[in-house]
GROMACS .gro file of C-alpha atoms in nm:
model
  132
    1MET     CA    1  -1.344  -0.298  -1.584
    2VAL     CA    2  -1.528  -0.324  -1.255
    3VAL     CA    3  -1.313  -0.433  -0.957
    4SER     CA    4  -1.489  -0.542  -0.649
    5ASP     CA    5  -1.175  -0.484  -0.413
    6PRO     CA    6  -0.955  -0.210  -0.563
    7ILE     CA    7  -0.703  -0.227  -0.288
    8ALA     CA    8  -0.628  -0.594  -0.347
    9ASP     CA    9  -0.613  -0.504  -0.719
   10MET     CA   10  -0.343  -0.235  -0.646
   11LEU     CA   11  -0.148  -0.481  -0.433
   12THR     CA   12  -0.154  -0.730  -0.702
   13ARG     CA   13  -0.038  -0.513  -0.971
   14VAL     CA   14   0.258  -0.387  -0.760
   15ARG     CA   15   0.346  -0.749  -0.677
   16ASN     CA   16   0.331  -0.856  -1.053
   17ALA     CA   17   0.544  -0.553  -1.147
   18ASN     CA   18   0.802  -0.638  -0.884
   19MET     CA   19   0.837  -0.994  -1.004
   20ALA     CA   20   0.851  -0.853  -1.362
   21GLU     CA   21   1.119  -0.601  -1.241
   22LYS     CA   22   0.907  -0.312  -1.386
   23LYS     CA   23   1.000   0.048  -1.302
   24ILE     CA   24   0.647   0.192  -1.327
   25VAL     CA   25   0.308   0.064  -1.243
   26SER     CA   26  -0.009   0.230  -1.377
   27LEU     CA   27  -0.352   0.172  -1.222
   28PRO     CA   28  -0.686   0.353  -1.217
   29HIS     CA   29  -0.674   0.648  -0.962
   30SER     CA   30  -0.898   0.687  -0.653
   31LYS     CA   31  -0.838   0.873  -0.327
   32ILE     CA   32  -0.767   0.578  -0.126
   33LYS     CA   33  -0.495   0.440  -0.365
   34SER     CA   34  -0.330   0.786  -0.369
   35GLU     CA   35  -0.314   0.776   0.016
   36VAL     CA   36  -0.166   0.422   0.007
   37ALA     CA   37   0.098   0.542  -0.252
   38ARG     CA   38   0.163   0.837  -0.021
   39LEU     CA   39   0.242   0.613   0.281
   40LEU     CA   40   0.439   0.382   0.053
   41LYS     CA   41   0.662   0.689  -0.055
   42GLN     CA   42   0.669   0.812   0.300
   43GLU     CA   43   0.789   0.474   0.425
   44GLY     CA   44   1.057   0.449   0.139
   45PHE     CA   45   0.895   0.147  -0.031
   46ILE     CA   46   0.839   0.345  -0.357
   47SER     CA   47   1.055   0.617  -0.501
   48ASP     CA   48   0.761   0.846  -0.622
   49PHE     CA   49   0.397   0.843  -0.738
   50SER     CA   50   0.215   1.077  -0.994
   51VAL     CA   51  -0.145   1.118  -1.106
   52GLU     CA   52  -0.213   1.196  -1.473
   53ASP     CA   53  -0.531   1.244  -1.678
   54ASP     CA   54  -0.573   1.007  -1.975
   55ASN     CA   55  -0.874   1.093  -2.188
   56GLY     CA   56  -1.082   1.187  -1.891
   57LYS     CA   57  -0.969   0.911  -1.660
   58SER     CA   58  -0.721   0.966  -1.402
   59ILE     CA   59  -0.419   0.706  -1.388
   60LEU     CA   60  -0.211   0.652  -1.075
   61ASN     CA   61   0.158   0.601  -1.163
   62LEU     CA   62   0.395   0.410  -0.885
   63PHE     CA   63   0.782   0.437  -0.945
   64LEU     CA   64   0.905   0.125  -0.792
   65LYS     CA   65   1.239   0.115  -0.602
   66TYR     CA   66   1.502  -0.137  -0.636
   67THR     CA   67   1.824  -0.203  -0.451
   68LEU     CA   68   2.184  -0.193  -0.623
   69GLU     CA   69   2.149  -0.574  -0.654
   70ARG     CA   70   1.826  -0.534  -0.867
   71GLU     CA   71   1.624  -0.665  -0.568
   72PRO     CA   72   1.291  -0.506  -0.515
   73VAL     CA   73   1.239  -0.293  -0.195
   74ILE     CA   74   0.902  -0.434  -0.143
   75GLN     CA   75   0.962  -0.785  -0.053
   76GLY     CA   76   0.591  -0.884   0.025
   77LEU     CA   77   0.243  -0.745   0.017
   78ARG     CA   78  -0.062  -0.901   0.198
   79ARG     CA   79  -0.441  -0.773   0.195
   80ILE     CA   80  -0.574  -0.839   0.541
   81SER     CA   81  -0.911  -0.690   0.562
   82LYS     CA   82  -1.123  -0.805   0.279
   83PRO     CA   83  -1.474  -0.711   0.160
   84SER     CA   84  -1.590  -1.057   0.274
   85CYS     CA   85  -1.406  -1.045   0.598
   86ARG     CA   86  -1.312  -0.714   0.765
   87ARG     CA   87  -1.029  -0.694   1.033
   88TYR     CA   88  -1.025  -0.430   1.297
   89ALA     CA   89  -0.776  -0.341   1.568
   90ASN     CA   90  -0.828  -0.115   1.861
   91ALA     CA   91  -0.563   0.108   1.974
   92GLU     CA   92  -0.401  -0.161   2.203
   93GLU     CA   93  -0.410  -0.422   1.928
   94VAL     CA   94  -0.238  -0.241   1.639
   95PRO     CA   95  -0.014  -0.527   1.477
   96ARG     CA   96   0.365  -0.508   1.424
   97VAL     CA   97   0.472  -0.652   1.072
   98LEU     CA   98   0.794  -0.850   1.106
   99GLY     CA   99   0.877  -0.715   1.449
  100GLY     CA  100   0.883  -0.353   1.285
  101ILE     CA  101   1.056  -0.416   0.951
  102GLY     CA  102   0.737  -0.394   0.750
  103ILE     CA  103   0.437  -0.166   0.804
  104ALA     CA  104   0.068  -0.235   0.839
  105ILE     CA  105  -0.175   0.027   0.672
  106LEU     CA  106  -0.477   0.116   0.885
  107SER     CA  107  -0.788   0.308   0.792
  108THR     CA  108  -0.871   0.511   1.089
  109SER     CA  109  -1.109   0.798   1.181
  110SER     CA  110  -0.818   1.038   1.104
  111GLY     CA  111  -0.760   0.891   0.756
  112LEU     CA  112  -0.502   0.615   0.631
  113MET     CA  113  -0.174   0.583   0.845
  114THR     CA  114   0.090   0.333   0.924
  115ASP     CA  115   0.106   0.121   1.229
  116SER     CA  116   0.353   0.328   1.396
  117GLU     CA  117   0.148   0.642   1.354
  118ALA     CA  118  -0.169   0.469   1.490
  119ARG     CA  119   0.022   0.367   1.796
  120GLU     CA  120   0.167   0.713   1.833
  121LYS     CA  121  -0.173   0.874   1.823
  122ASN     CA  122  -0.338   0.604   2.031
  123ILE     CA  123  -0.604   0.528   1.768
  124GLY     CA  124  -0.721   0.179   1.591
  125GLY     CA  125  -0.906   0.115   1.285
  126GLU     CA  126  -0.942  -0.135   0.997
  127ILE     CA  127  -0.624  -0.310   0.899
  128LEU     CA  128  -0.590  -0.286   0.504
  129CYS     CA  129  -0.261  -0.455   0.436
  130TYR     CA  130   0.081  -0.554   0.567
  131ILE     CA  131   0.382  -0.449   0.351
  132TRP     CA  132   0.747  -0.555   0.403
   0.00000   0.00000   0.00000
């Protein structure tokens, strides 16, 4: 299946799995999805991720995280920059998500990073998504 926006597809699969209280989300692997998963794990939104080979196709597995009350740790996901309308922010305009509770994932010249890392390194880039 050809997907025109793989990041939006990834976010939708995570959103749907959260609503269904699934523990694992499987999706086609790509480098950018692995980097998004690495940032989600680094920020504590997922417990882990793995890449496995399934008949010559790489599969990315995300292990979702829930609180003791069975509430998902990821409360919301929003795709910001879309193929039809790209959104960029320079170093001074890097957004804060819910006053710092959430994260924005940016694609910069130094790779994918969170909004706080981009502010620390004083670089801007394309705003891929918000996660809170």
